Amino acid sequence: MSEAHLSYQSQAVAKPYFMAAIGLFIGQVIFGLIMGMQYVVGDFLFPEIPFNVARMVHTNLLIVWLLFGFMGAAYFLVPEEAERELHSPKLALALFWIFLIAGALTVVGYLSVPYATLAKITGNDLLPTMGREFLEQPTITKVGIVIVALGFIYNVGMTVLSGRKTVINVVLMTGLVGLAVMFLFSFYNPENLVLDKFFWWWVVHLWVEGVWELILGAILAFVLIKTTGVDREVIDKWLYVIIAAALITGIIGTGHHYFWIGTPNYWLWLGSVFSALEPIPFFMMTIFAFNMVNKRRKQHPNKVAVLWAMGTGVMAFLGAGVWGFMHTLAPVNYYTHGTQITAAHGHMAFYGAYAMIVMTIISYAMPKLRGIGNAMSNRAQVVEMWSFWLMTVAMVFITLFLTAAGILQVWLQRYQENAMPFMAAQDQVAIFYWMREVAGGVFMLGLILYVVSFFVKGNGQEAAQPAYG
Amino acid sequence: MSEIFTKTMARNIYLGGSVFFVLVFLGLTLDTTRRMPKQDNRHNLTEQVALGKKVWEENNCIGCHTLLGEGAYYAPELGNVYKRFGGSKEAIKGFIKSRPVEGIPGRRSMPQFNLTEEELDAIAEFLKYSSEIDTNNWPPNING
């Protein structure tokens, strides 16, 4: 029975969440490949799946699978930290189906009817919230997200409140409540474009460069405690310092989005200075992960989970930290704003910080949830490690190619004398889009291998023992 | 170091730092919204512009284009398209109207959205209004 390896039986509700996360991740990458092709073969799947639809599916699936991952992580780690069963496993399961069906219906809506029709039939007139980047969901879906979030926070919150209140649980809870609260700004869509954009960032930036970092930090800390056996006091202290750095830099760091949207020019230096410090918490995460693994008191058999944890630190620092810093200073951003540089940064940051932390917790929790033990067999772990390297290296190359495309784009379209129009510049950089698409194919290969790793059998003894080599 | 820098100190930095910067951010937000009228071109925000924004949103234009640099990077920046098209709303309308339903072989092409004349006027007016927002001199040139 799968429950045998769980500290608390109710942790089992995390399993469908993780499975849904992986499924939607596959969908996200498929649509990424479609878009990558559309960048070079402009009429690919046109007019059946225009670029804007593919992009909406790509980004929305990303958000939804990460949310599934965060919720699964919470259902798994909160009971263990609180040392009690989840308040209501039934509610968790009900919310899972509501969220999955609402998500699926939304994607079907995107793909089956023109967006304007979707807006009409879902009553966007009553409360117009659609048609803004990442917040394309019909208003009714947004209401569904809020309901799911409320039920989820109630469920997890009750568990935290009536159990052992660890730093990890409290930080995770803060992050999740922050996530839900900031999402409420998606319902504010004033006619004034500048005001709209200003508060749109309260959802987008204060999620990914704010409260999500608390969730990331808490999950990372949990996995490191479990896999290294390092004293909780030490880990807690690191966690506090990391999230302090995240919020101290990230909140005013929102200002790096207020350079060119019709907001006062004091944001130019405020946004530059504070967002230039935003790599600090990510750098700390890297040091944190490596330090804890170095100081480990035990050799945990789940080596691949430790690999994901260390990978998260490194890739989050590179993607969010270094690639973010590269174009965050106003004089640089003046030229790079809204180019492929932004796309390059977005890809590595989301993968490195948030995709990888979800893979970390899945990797740690899944063997337990499936009743296999503390780790998958050695063979399965090796396959998963291959998938780690394929996906991660592919993402590095996707980022490098987009960066090259971006630098050229800036030069051709904005910097040189006799700068050329957008589409002319796009034609010039097409070779990099081709290479990005190839790297995307490698990423897909890694993802397939990742799924395969769940089905690799090994003899049961291996799993129970430390996996060396 | 671990004795000098305790967990309580770390927690206090987190709590104190967060609360402080949340308050600073709220203060700056208040100040920004007060100064915004000077830059956001709200005196030209007519009902037609508001309708244009709705047309913009309900056809998911942001899924391909950027507007003031935000959005997707598949198609040209539209914050300054009114100026790029020589200050002609007719040119904007004409471009949108003339998109071939089946696209252009091998090339990126904007879908045919079948907008009504009223919607076309509104979106053109919205793009004109957007081009008159004071964006601290962005974009660097007319190409967007």
Coordinates of C-alpha atoms in Angstrom, one line a residue:
Chain A
M1 CA 0.0 0.0 0.0
S2 CA 1.3 3.4 -0.9
E3 CA 0.4 4.9 2.5
A4 CA 3.0 2.7 4.1
H5 CA 5.8 5.2 3.1
L6 CA 3.9 8.3 4.1
S7 CA 4.2 9.9 7.5
Y8 CA 0.5 10.9 7.2
Q9 CA -2.0 9.2 5.0
S10 CA -3.6 12.4 3.8
Q11 CA -0.4 13.4 2.1
A12 CA -1.6 11.0 -0.6
V13 CA -3.8 13.8 -2.1
A14 CA -0.6 15.3 -3.4
K15 CA -0.3 12.6 -6.0
P16 CA -3.0 13.6 -8.5
Y17 CA -1.8 17.2 -8.2
F18 CA 1.7 16.2 -9.3
M19 CA 0.4 13.9 -12.0
A20 CA -1.7 16.7 -13.4
A21 CA 1.3 19.1 -13.2
I22 CA 3.4 16.8 -15.3
G23 CA 0.6 16.3 -17.8
L24 CA 0.1 20.0 -18.3
F25 CA 3.8 20.5 -18.5
I26 CA 3.9 18.2 -21.5
G27 CA 1.1 20.3 -23.1
Q28 CA 3.0 23.5 -22.4
V29 CA 6.1 22.2 -24.2
I30 CA 4.1 20.9 -27.2
F31 CA 2.6 24.4 -27.7
G32 CA 6.1 25.9 -27.1
L33 CA 7.4 23.9 -30.0
I34 CA 4.4 25.0 -32.2
M35 CA 5.2 28.6 -31.4
G36 CA 8.9 28.1 -32.0
M37 CA 8.0 26.8 -35.5
Q38 CA 5.7 29.7 -36.1
Y39 CA 8.6 32.0 -35.5
V40 CA 10.3 30.6 -38.6
V41 CA 7.5 29.2 -40.7
G42 CA 5.1 32.0 -40.2
D43 CA 2.0 30.2 -41.6
F44 CA 2.5 27.0 -39.6
L45 CA -0.9 25.8 -38.4
F46 CA -2.4 29.1 -39.6
P47 CA -5.3 30.0 -39.3
E48 CA -6.3 27.0 -37.2
I49 CA -3.9 27.8 -34.3
P50 CA -2.7 31.4 -34.7
F51 CA 0.4 32.4 -32.7
N52 CA -1.6 34.3 -30.1
V53 CA -3.7 31.2 -29.2
A54 CA -0.6 29.0 -29.0
R55 CA 1.1 31.5 -26.8
M56 CA -2.0 31.8 -24.5
V57 CA -2.1 28.0 -24.1
H58 CA 1.7 27.9 -23.6
T59 CA 1.8 30.5 -20.8
N60 CA -1.5 29.6 -19.2
L61 CA -0.5 25.9 -19.0
L62 CA 2.7 27.0 -17.4
I63 CA 0.9 29.0 -14.7
V64 CA -1.6 26.2 -14.1
W65 CA 0.9 23.4 -13.9
L66 CA 3.1 25.4 -11.5
L67 CA 0.0 26.1 -9.4
F68 CA -0.8 22.3 -9.4
G69 CA 2.8 21.7 -8.3
F70 CA 2.6 24.3 -5.5
M71 CA -0.6 22.9 -4.2
G72 CA 0.7 19.3 -4.4
A73 CA 3.8 20.5 -2.6
A74 CA 1.7 22.1 0.1
Y75 CA -0.5 19.0 0.5
F76 CA 2.5 16.9 0.8
L77 CA 4.8 18.9 3.1
V78 CA 2.3 20.8 5.3
P79 CA 1.0 17.7 7.2
E80 CA 4.5 16.4 7.6
E81 CA 5.7 19.8 9.0
A82 CA 2.6 20.3 11.1
E83 CA 2.7 16.7 12.3
R84 CA -0.9 16.0 11.8
E85 CA -3.3 14.9 9.0
L86 CA -4.5 17.4 6.5
H87 CA -7.7 19.2 7.6
S88 CA -9.8 17.8 4.8
P89 CA -8.4 15.4 2.2
K90 CA -11.9 15.3 0.6
L91 CA -11.9 19.0 0.0
A92 CA -8.4 18.8 -1.5
L93 CA -9.6 16.1 -3.9
A94 CA -12.7 18.0 -4.8
L95 CA -10.7 21.1 -5.5
F96 CA -8.4 19.1 -7.6
W97 CA -11.2 18.1 -10.0
I98 CA -12.7 21.5 -10.1
F99 CA -9.4 23.1 -11.0
L100 CA -8.5 20.5 -13.5
I101 CA -11.9 20.6 -15.3
A102 CA -11.9 24.5 -15.2
G103 CA -8.4 24.5 -16.6
A104 CA -9.2 22.0 -19.3
L105 CA -12.4 23.8 -20.4
T106 CA -10.5 27.1 -20.6
V107 CA -7.9 25.6 -22.9
V108 CA -10.5 23.9 -25.0
G109 CA -12.2 27.3 -25.2
Y110 CA -8.9 29.0 -26.4
L111 CA -8.5 26.3 -29.1
S112 CA -12.0 25.8 -30.3
V113 CA -13.5 29.3 -30.8
P114 CA -12.1 32.7 -31.7
Y115 CA -11.0 34.6 -28.5
A116 CA -13.6 37.3 -29.2
T117 CA -16.3 34.6 -29.2
L118 CA -15.0 33.2 -26.0
A119 CA -15.1 36.6 -24.4
K120 CA -18.7 37.0 -25.6
I121 CA -20.0 33.6 -24.4
T122 CA -18.3 33.9 -21.0
G123 CA -19.8 37.3 -20.3
N124 CA -16.6 39.4 -20.4
D125 CA -19.0 42.4 -20.8
L126 CA -20.1 42.0 -17.3
L127 CA -16.7 42.3 -15.8
P128 CA -14.0 42.8 -18.5
T129 CA -10.8 41.1 -17.3
M130 CA -9.7 39.2 -20.4
G131 CA -7.1 39.9 -23.1
R132 CA -4.2 41.0 -20.9
E133 CA -1.0 39.0 -21.0
F134 CA -1.0 35.9 -18.8
L135 CA -4.5 37.0 -17.5
E136 CA -6.3 35.9 -20.6
Q137 CA -8.6 33.5 -18.7
P138 CA -12.3 34.2 -19.0
T139 CA -13.6 36.1 -16.0
I140 CA -15.5 33.0 -14.9
T141 CA -12.3 31.0 -14.9
K142 CA -10.7 33.6 -12.8
V143 CA -13.6 33.4 -10.3
G144 CA -13.0 29.6 -10.3
I145 CA -9.3 30.1 -9.5
V146 CA -10.2 32.3 -6.6
I147 CA -12.7 29.8 -5.2
V148 CA -10.1 27.0 -5.5
A149 CA -7.5 29.2 -3.9
L150 CA -9.7 30.0 -1.0
G151 CA -10.7 26.4 -0.4
F152 CA -7.0 25.4 -0.7
I153 CA -5.8 28.1 1.7
Y154 CA -8.6 27.2 4.2
N155 CA -7.6 23.6 4.1
V156 CA -3.9 24.1 4.4
G157 CA -4.3 27.0 6.8
M158 CA -6.4 24.9 9.2
T159 CA -3.8 22.2 9.1
V160 CA -1.0 24.7 9.9
L161 CA -2.9 26.5 12.6
S162 CA -3.8 23.4 14.5
G163 CA -0.4 21.7 14.1
R164 CA 3.3 22.3 14.8
K165 CA 4.1 25.7 13.4
T166 CA 7.4 25.4 11.7
V167 CA 9.1 28.2 9.9
I168 CA 8.7 26.3 6.6
N169 CA 5.0 26.0 7.1
V170 CA 4.5 29.6 8.1
V171 CA 6.7 30.9 5.2
L172 CA 4.9 28.6 2.7
M173 CA 1.5 29.8 4.0
T174 CA 2.6 33.4 3.7
G175 CA 3.6 32.8 0.1
L176 CA 0.4 31.0 -0.7
V177 CA -1.9 33.7 0.9
G178 CA 0.2 36.3 -0.9
L179 CA -0.3 34.5 -4.2
A180 CA -4.1 34.5 -3.7
V181 CA -4.3 38.1 -2.6
M182 CA -2.2 39.4 -5.4
F183 CA -4.3 37.5 -7.9
L184 CA -7.3 39.6 -6.9
F185 CA -5.7 42.5 -8.9
S186 CA -6.5 40.6 -12.0
F187 CA -10.1 41.7 -11.6
Y188 CA -9.1 45.3 -11.7
N189 CA -9.0 46.4 -15.3
P190 CA -9.4 50.2 -15.6
E191 CA -10.0 51.9 -19.0
N192 CA -6.9 53.9 -18.4
L193 CA -4.1 51.9 -20.0
V194 CA -1.3 53.2 -17.7
L195 CA -3.3 52.4 -14.6
D196 CA -4.2 49.0 -16.0
K197 CA -0.5 48.2 -16.7
F198 CA 0.6 49.6 -13.3
F199 CA -1.6 47.2 -11.3
W200 CA -1.3 44.3 -13.8
W201 CA 2.3 44.0 -12.5
W202 CA 1.0 43.6 -9.0
V203 CA -0.2 40.2 -10.1
V204 CA 2.7 39.3 -12.4
H205 CA 5.8 40.8 -10.8
L206 CA 4.7 40.5 -7.2
W207 CA 4.0 36.8 -7.9
V208 CA 7.2 35.7 -9.6
E209 CA 9.6 38.2 -8.0
G210 CA 7.7 38.4 -4.7
V211 CA 5.5 35.9 -3.0
W212 CA 6.4 32.9 -5.2
E213 CA 10.0 33.2 -3.9
L214 CA 8.6 32.4 -0.5
I215 CA 7.0 29.3 -1.8
L216 CA 10.2 28.4 -3.6
G217 CA 12.3 29.0 -0.5
A218 CA 10.0 26.9 1.7
I219 CA 9.9 23.9 -0.6
L220 CA 13.6 24.0 -1.1
A221 CA 14.2 24.2 2.6
F222 CA 11.9 21.3 3.2
V223 CA 13.6 19.0 0.7
L224 CA 17.0 20.0 2.0
I225 CA 16.1 19.2 5.6
K226 CA 14.8 15.8 4.5
T227 CA 17.6 14.9 2.2
T228 CA 20.6 16.2 4.1
G229 CA 19.6 15.9 7.7
V230 CA 21.1 19.3 8.5
D231 CA 19.8 20.9 11.7
R232 CA 16.5 22.6 11.2
E233 CA 17.7 25.7 13.0
V234 CA 20.4 26.3 10.4
I235 CA 18.0 25.8 7.5
D236 CA 15.4 28.1 9.1
K237 CA 17.9 30.9 9.4
W238 CA 18.9 30.5 5.8
L239 CA 15.2 30.6 4.7
Y240 CA 14.6 33.8 6.6
V241 CA 17.6 35.5 5.2
I242 CA 16.7 34.4 1.6
I243 CA 13.1 35.6 1.8
A244 CA 14.1 38.8 3.5
A245 CA 16.4 39.5 0.6
A246 CA 13.7 38.5 -1.9
L247 CA 11.1 40.9 -0.5
I248 CA 13.5 43.8 0.4
T249 CA 14.8 43.9 -3.2
G250 CA 11.7 42.5 -5.1
I251 CA 8.9 44.8 -3.8
I252 CA 10.5 48.1 -4.9
G253 CA 12.1 46.1 -7.7
T254 CA 8.6 46.1 -9.3
G255 CA 9.8 49.5 -10.5
H256 CA 11.8 48.0 -13.3
H257 CA 8.5 47.5 -15.0
Y258 CA 7.6 51.2 -14.5
F259 CA 10.2 52.7 -16.8
W260 CA 8.3 53.1 -20.1
I261 CA 4.5 52.7 -19.4
G262 CA 3.6 56.3 -18.6
T263 CA 4.7 56.4 -15.0
P264 CA 6.9 59.0 -13.3
N265 CA 10.6 58.9 -14.1
Y266 CA 11.8 58.4 -10.6
W267 CA 11.0 54.8 -11.2
L268 CA 14.0 54.8 -13.6
W269 CA 16.5 54.8 -10.8
L270 CA 14.4 53.2 -8.1
G271 CA 13.6 50.3 -10.3
S272 CA 17.1 50.0 -11.6
V273 CA 18.8 50.1 -8.1
F274 CA 16.4 47.7 -6.4
S275 CA 16.0 45.2 -9.2
A276 CA 19.8 45.2 -9.6
L277 CA 19.8 43.6 -6.2
E278 CA 17.2 41.0 -7.0
P279 CA 19.9 38.4 -8.0
I280 CA 21.0 38.3 -4.3
P281 CA 18.3 36.1 -2.9
F282 CA 18.8 33.7 -5.9
F283 CA 22.5 33.6 -5.3
M284 CA 21.9 32.9 -1.7
M285 CA 19.6 30.0 -2.7
T286 CA 22.5 28.5 -4.7
I287 CA 24.9 28.8 -1.8
F288 CA 22.2 27.5 0.5
A289 CA 21.6 24.4 -1.5
F290 CA 25.3 23.6 -2.0
N291 CA 26.2 24.3 1.6
M292 CA 23.5 22.1 3.0
V293 CA 24.4 19.3 0.7
N294 CA 28.0 19.6 1.7
K295 CA 27.2 19.6 5.4
R296 CA 24.8 16.6 5.0
R297 CA 24.6 14.2 7.9
K298 CA 23.2 11.4 5.9
Q299 CA 23.4 9.9 2.4
H300 CA 19.8 10.1 1.3
P301 CA 19.0 7.4 -1.3
N302 CA 17.0 9.8 -3.4
K303 CA 20.0 11.4 -5.2
V304 CA 18.1 12.7 -8.1
A305 CA 15.9 14.9 -5.8
V306 CA 19.1 16.4 -4.4
L307 CA 20.2 17.0 -7.9
W308 CA 17.0 18.9 -8.7
A309 CA 17.4 20.9 -5.5
M310 CA 20.9 22.0 -6.4
G311 CA 19.9 22.6 -10.0
T312 CA 17.1 24.9 -8.9
G313 CA 19.5 27.0 -7.0
V314 CA 21.9 27.3 -9.9
M315 CA 19.4 27.8 -12.7
A316 CA 17.2 30.2 -10.7
F317 CA 20.3 32.3 -10.1
L318 CA 21.3 32.2 -13.8
G319 CA 17.9 32.7 -15.2
A320 CA 16.2 35.0 -12.8
G321 CA 19.4 36.6 -11.4
V322 CA 22.0 37.0 -14.1
W323 CA 19.6 37.1 -17.1
G324 CA 17.4 39.4 -15.2
F325 CA 20.2 41.8 -14.2
M326 CA 21.4 41.8 -17.8
H327 CA 18.6 44.1 -18.9
T328 CA 17.2 45.5 -15.7
L329 CA 19.1 48.8 -15.6
A330 CA 17.0 51.5 -17.2
P331 CA 19.7 52.7 -19.8
V332 CA 20.0 49.1 -21.0
N333 CA 16.3 48.3 -20.8
Y334 CA 15.6 51.4 -22.9
Y335 CA 16.9 49.3 -25.8
T336 CA 16.1 45.8 -24.8
H337 CA 12.5 46.3 -23.5
G338 CA 10.1 44.0 -25.2
T339 CA 12.6 42.1 -27.3
Q340 CA 13.8 38.5 -27.5
I341 CA 16.1 39.4 -24.5
T342 CA 13.0 39.5 -22.4
A343 CA 11.9 36.1 -23.8
A344 CA 15.3 34.6 -23.1
H345 CA 15.2 35.8 -19.5
G346 CA 11.6 34.6 -19.1
H347 CA 12.4 31.1 -20.2
M348 CA 15.4 30.4 -18.1
A349 CA 13.9 32.2 -15.0
F350 CA 10.6 30.3 -15.1
Y351 CA 12.4 27.0 -15.7
G352 CA 15.2 27.5 -13.2
A353 CA 13.2 28.9 -10.4
Y354 CA 9.7 27.5 -10.6
A355 CA 9.6 24.5 -13.0
M356 CA 12.7 23.0 -11.3
I357 CA 11.4 23.5 -7.7
V358 CA 8.2 21.7 -8.6
M359 CA 10.3 18.9 -10.2
T360 CA 12.4 18.9 -7.0
I361 CA 9.4 18.2 -4.7
I362 CA 7.9 15.8 -7.2
S363 CA 11.1 13.9 -7.3
Y364 CA 11.3 13.8 -3.5
A365 CA 7.7 12.9 -2.9
M366 CA 6.7 10.7 -5.7
P367 CA 8.5 7.5 -4.6
K368 CA 6.8 7.8 -1.3
L369 CA 3.4 8.6 -2.8
R370 CA 3.7 5.6 -5.1
G371 CA 4.6 3.4 -2.2
I372 CA 8.0 2.6 -3.7
G373 CA 10.1 3.9 -0.7
N374 CA 12.4 6.8 -0.1
A375 CA 13.7 6.7 -3.6
M376 CA 13.2 5.2 -7.0
S377 CA 15.4 2.4 -8.1
N378 CA 18.9 3.3 -9.2
R379 CA 18.1 2.7 -12.8
A380 CA 15.0 4.9 -12.7
Q381 CA 17.1 7.6 -11.0
V382 CA 19.7 7.5 -13.7
V383 CA 17.0 7.9 -16.3
E384 CA 15.6 10.9 -14.4
M385 CA 19.1 12.4 -14.1
W386 CA 19.4 12.1 -17.9
S387 CA 16.2 14.0 -18.2
F388 CA 17.4 16.6 -15.8
W389 CA 20.5 17.2 -17.8
L390 CA 18.8 17.1 -21.2
M391 CA 16.1 19.6 -20.1
T392 CA 18.5 21.9 -18.3
V393 CA 21.1 22.0 -21.0
A394 CA 18.4 22.4 -23.6
M395 CA 17.0 25.4 -21.7
V396 CA 20.5 26.9 -21.4
F397 CA 20.7 26.7 -25.2
I398 CA 17.2 28.0 -25.8
T399 CA 18.2 31.0 -23.6
L400 CA 21.5 31.5 -25.3
F401 CA 19.9 31.4 -28.8
L402 CA 17.1 33.8 -27.8
T403 CA 19.7 36.1 -26.2
A404 CA 21.7 36.1 -29.5
A405 CA 18.5 36.8 -31.4
G406 CA 17.7 39.6 -28.9
I407 CA 21.0 41.3 -29.1
L408 CA 20.9 41.3 -32.9
Q409 CA 17.3 42.5 -32.9
V410 CA 18.2 45.4 -30.6
W411 CA 21.1 46.3 -32.9
L412 CA 19.2 46.0 -36.2
Q413 CA 15.9 47.4 -35.1
R414 CA 16.7 50.0 -32.5
Y415 CA 20.4 50.9 -32.2
Q416 CA 22.2 51.2 -35.6
E417 CA 21.8 54.1 -37.9
N418 CA 19.2 53.4 -40.6
A419 CA 17.6 50.9 -38.1
M420 CA 15.2 48.5 -39.9
P421 CA 11.5 47.7 -39.3
F422 CA 10.5 44.9 -36.9
M423 CA 9.8 42.2 -39.5
A424 CA 12.9 42.9 -41.5
A425 CA 15.0 42.5 -38.3
Q426 CA 13.1 39.3 -37.5
D427 CA 14.1 37.8 -40.9
Q428 CA 17.7 38.6 -40.2
V429 CA 17.8 36.7 -36.9
A430 CA 15.8 33.6 -38.2
I431 CA 18.8 31.3 -37.9
F432 CA 18.7 31.7 -34.1
Y433 CA 15.0 30.9 -34.0
W434 CA 15.8 27.7 -35.9
M435 CA 18.5 26.7 -33.4
R436 CA 16.1 27.6 -30.6
E437 CA 13.6 25.2 -32.1
V438 CA 16.2 22.4 -32.2
A439 CA 17.0 23.0 -28.6
G440 CA 13.3 22.9 -27.9
G441 CA 13.2 19.5 -29.5
V442 CA 15.9 18.3 -27.1
F443 CA 14.0 19.8 -24.2
M444 CA 11.0 17.7 -25.3
L445 CA 13.2 14.6 -25.5
G446 CA 14.3 15.3 -21.9
L447 CA 10.7 15.7 -20.8
I448 CA 9.7 12.4 -22.5
L449 CA 12.6 10.7 -20.7
Y450 CA 11.4 12.3 -17.5
V451 CA 8.0 10.6 -17.9
V452 CA 9.7 7.3 -18.9
S453 CA 11.7 7.4 -15.6
F454 CA 8.5 6.9 -13.7
F455 CA 8.0 3.5 -15.4
V456 CA 11.6 2.2 -15.2
K457 CA 11.6 -0.8 -13.0
G458 CA 14.5 -1.8 -10.9
N459 CA 14.8 -4.4 -8.2
G460 CA 13.1 -3.3 -5.0
Q461 CA 16.2 -3.7 -2.8
E462 CA 18.1 -1.0 -4.6
A463 CA 15.5 1.5 -3.8
A464 CA 15.7 0.9 -0.1
Q465 CA 19.4 1.3 0.0
P466 CA 21.6 4.3 -0.7
A467 CA 22.1 4.7 -4.4
Y468 CA 25.7 5.3 -5.2
G469 CA 27.3 6.1 -8.5
Chain B
M1 CA 29.0 33.5 12.9
S2 CA 26.1 31.3 13.8
E3 CA 26.2 32.5 17.4
I4 CA 26.3 36.2 16.5
F5 CA 23.7 36.0 13.9
T6 CA 20.7 34.2 15.4
K7 CA 17.5 32.9 13.8
T8 CA 15.6 35.5 15.6
M9 CA 17.7 38.3 14.0
A10 CA 17.1 36.7 10.6
R11 CA 13.4 36.6 11.2
N12 CA 13.3 40.2 12.4
I13 CA 15.1 41.4 9.3
Y14 CA 12.6 39.5 7.2
L15 CA 9.6 40.9 9.0
G16 CA 10.9 44.4 9.5
G17 CA 12.3 44.6 6.0
S18 CA 9.1 43.3 4.3
V19 CA 6.8 45.6 6.3
F20 CA 9.0 48.6 5.7
F21 CA 9.3 48.1 1.9
V22 CA 5.6 47.2 1.6
L23 CA 4.8 50.6 3.2
V24 CA 7.3 52.4 1.0
F25 CA 5.8 50.7 -2.1
L26 CA 2.3 51.7 -1.1
G27 CA 3.5 55.3 -0.5
L28 CA 5.1 55.4 -4.0
T29 CA 2.0 53.9 -5.5
L30 CA -0.1 56.7 -4.0
D31 CA 2.4 59.3 -5.3
T32 CA 2.5 57.7 -8.8
T33 CA -1.3 57.6 -9.2
R34 CA -1.4 61.2 -8.2
R35 CA 1.2 62.2 -10.8
M36 CA -0.1 60.0 -13.5
P37 CA -2.6 62.5 -15.0
K38 CA 0.4 64.5 -16.3
Q39 CA 1.7 61.5 -18.3
D40 CA -1.1 59.1 -19.0
N41 CA -3.0 61.1 -21.6
R42 CA -6.3 60.7 -19.7
H43 CA -7.8 63.9 -21.1
N44 CA -8.0 62.1 -24.4
L45 CA -9.6 59.0 -22.8
T46 CA -12.9 59.1 -24.6
E47 CA -15.7 56.4 -24.7
Q48 CA -14.4 55.5 -28.1
V49 CA -10.9 54.9 -26.7
A50 CA -12.4 52.7 -23.9
L51 CA -14.2 50.7 -26.5
G52 CA -11.0 50.4 -28.5
K53 CA -9.2 49.0 -25.4
K54 CA -12.0 46.5 -25.1
V55 CA -11.6 45.5 -28.8
W56 CA -7.9 45.3 -28.2
E57 CA -8.4 42.9 -25.2
E58 CA -11.2 40.8 -26.7
N59 CA -9.1 39.9 -29.8
N60 CA -6.1 39.1 -27.7
C61 CA -3.8 41.5 -29.6
I62 CA -1.3 41.3 -26.8
G63 CA -0.8 37.6 -27.8
C64 CA 1.4 38.6 -30.7
H65 CA 2.2 42.3 -30.3
T66 CA 3.7 44.4 -27.6
L67 CA 2.0 47.6 -26.4
L68 CA 4.5 50.0 -24.7
G69 CA 6.9 47.0 -24.8
E70 CA 4.7 44.6 -23.0
G71 CA 3.1 41.5 -24.6
A72 CA 4.4 39.0 -27.1
Y73 CA 7.4 39.6 -29.3
Y74 CA 6.0 37.9 -32.5
A75 CA 4.7 41.1 -34.1
P76 CA 5.6 44.8 -34.1
E77 CA 5.2 47.2 -31.2
L78 CA 1.9 49.0 -31.4
G79 CA 2.3 51.8 -28.8
N80 CA 3.7 54.0 -31.5
V81 CA 2.0 52.4 -34.6
Y82 CA -0.1 55.5 -35.0
K83 CA 3.0 57.6 -35.5
R84 CA 4.7 54.9 -37.6
F85 CA 1.7 54.9 -39.9
G86 CA 2.1 58.7 -40.4
G87 CA -0.6 59.7 -37.9
S88 CA -3.3 58.0 -40.0
K89 CA -6.1 56.2 -38.4
E90 CA -7.3 55.2 -41.8
A91 CA -4.0 53.4 -42.5
I92 CA -4.4 51.4 -39.3
K93 CA -8.0 50.5 -40.2
G94 CA -7.0 49.6 -43.7
F95 CA -4.2 47.3 -42.5
I96 CA -6.5 45.4 -40.1
K97 CA -9.2 45.1 -42.7
S98 CA -7.0 43.8 -45.4
R99 CA -5.5 40.8 -43.7
P100 CA -6.0 37.6 -45.8
V101 CA -8.2 35.0 -44.1
E102 CA -5.8 32.1 -45.1
G103 CA -2.7 34.0 -44.2
I104 CA 0.4 34.5 -46.4
P105 CA 2.3 31.4 -47.5
G106 CA 5.4 30.9 -45.4
R107 CA 5.0 34.3 -43.6
R108 CA 3.7 35.6 -40.4
S109 CA 0.3 37.2 -40.9
M110 CA -2.2 38.9 -38.7
P111 CA -5.5 37.0 -38.6
Q112 CA -8.6 38.5 -40.2
F113 CA -10.7 39.6 -37.2
N114 CA -13.8 40.7 -39.1
L115 CA -14.1 43.9 -37.0
T116 CA -17.1 46.2 -37.5
E117 CA -16.6 49.7 -38.7
E118 CA -17.3 50.9 -35.2
E119 CA -14.7 48.6 -33.7
L120 CA -12.2 49.6 -36.3
D121 CA -12.6 53.2 -35.5
A122 CA -12.4 52.5 -31.8
I123 CA -9.2 50.4 -32.0
A124 CA -7.6 53.1 -34.2
E125 CA -8.6 55.8 -31.7
F126 CA -7.2 53.6 -28.8
L127 CA -3.8 53.2 -30.6
K128 CA -3.7 57.0 -31.2
Y129 CA -4.4 57.6 -27.5
S130 CA -1.7 55.0 -26.6
S131 CA 0.9 56.8 -28.8
E132 CA 0.3 60.0 -26.9
I133 CA 1.1 58.6 -23.5
D134 CA 4.3 60.1 -22.1
T135 CA 6.6 57.0 -21.9
N136 CA 9.8 58.7 -20.8
N137 CA 10.8 58.8 -24.4
W138 CA 10.4 55.1 -25.2
P139 CA 10.7 53.5 -27.8
P140 CA 14.1 54.6 -29.0
N141 CA 13.0 55.0 -32.6
I142 CA 9.9 54.7 -34.9
N143 CA 10.4 51.0 -35.5
G144 CA 9.2 50.4 -31.9

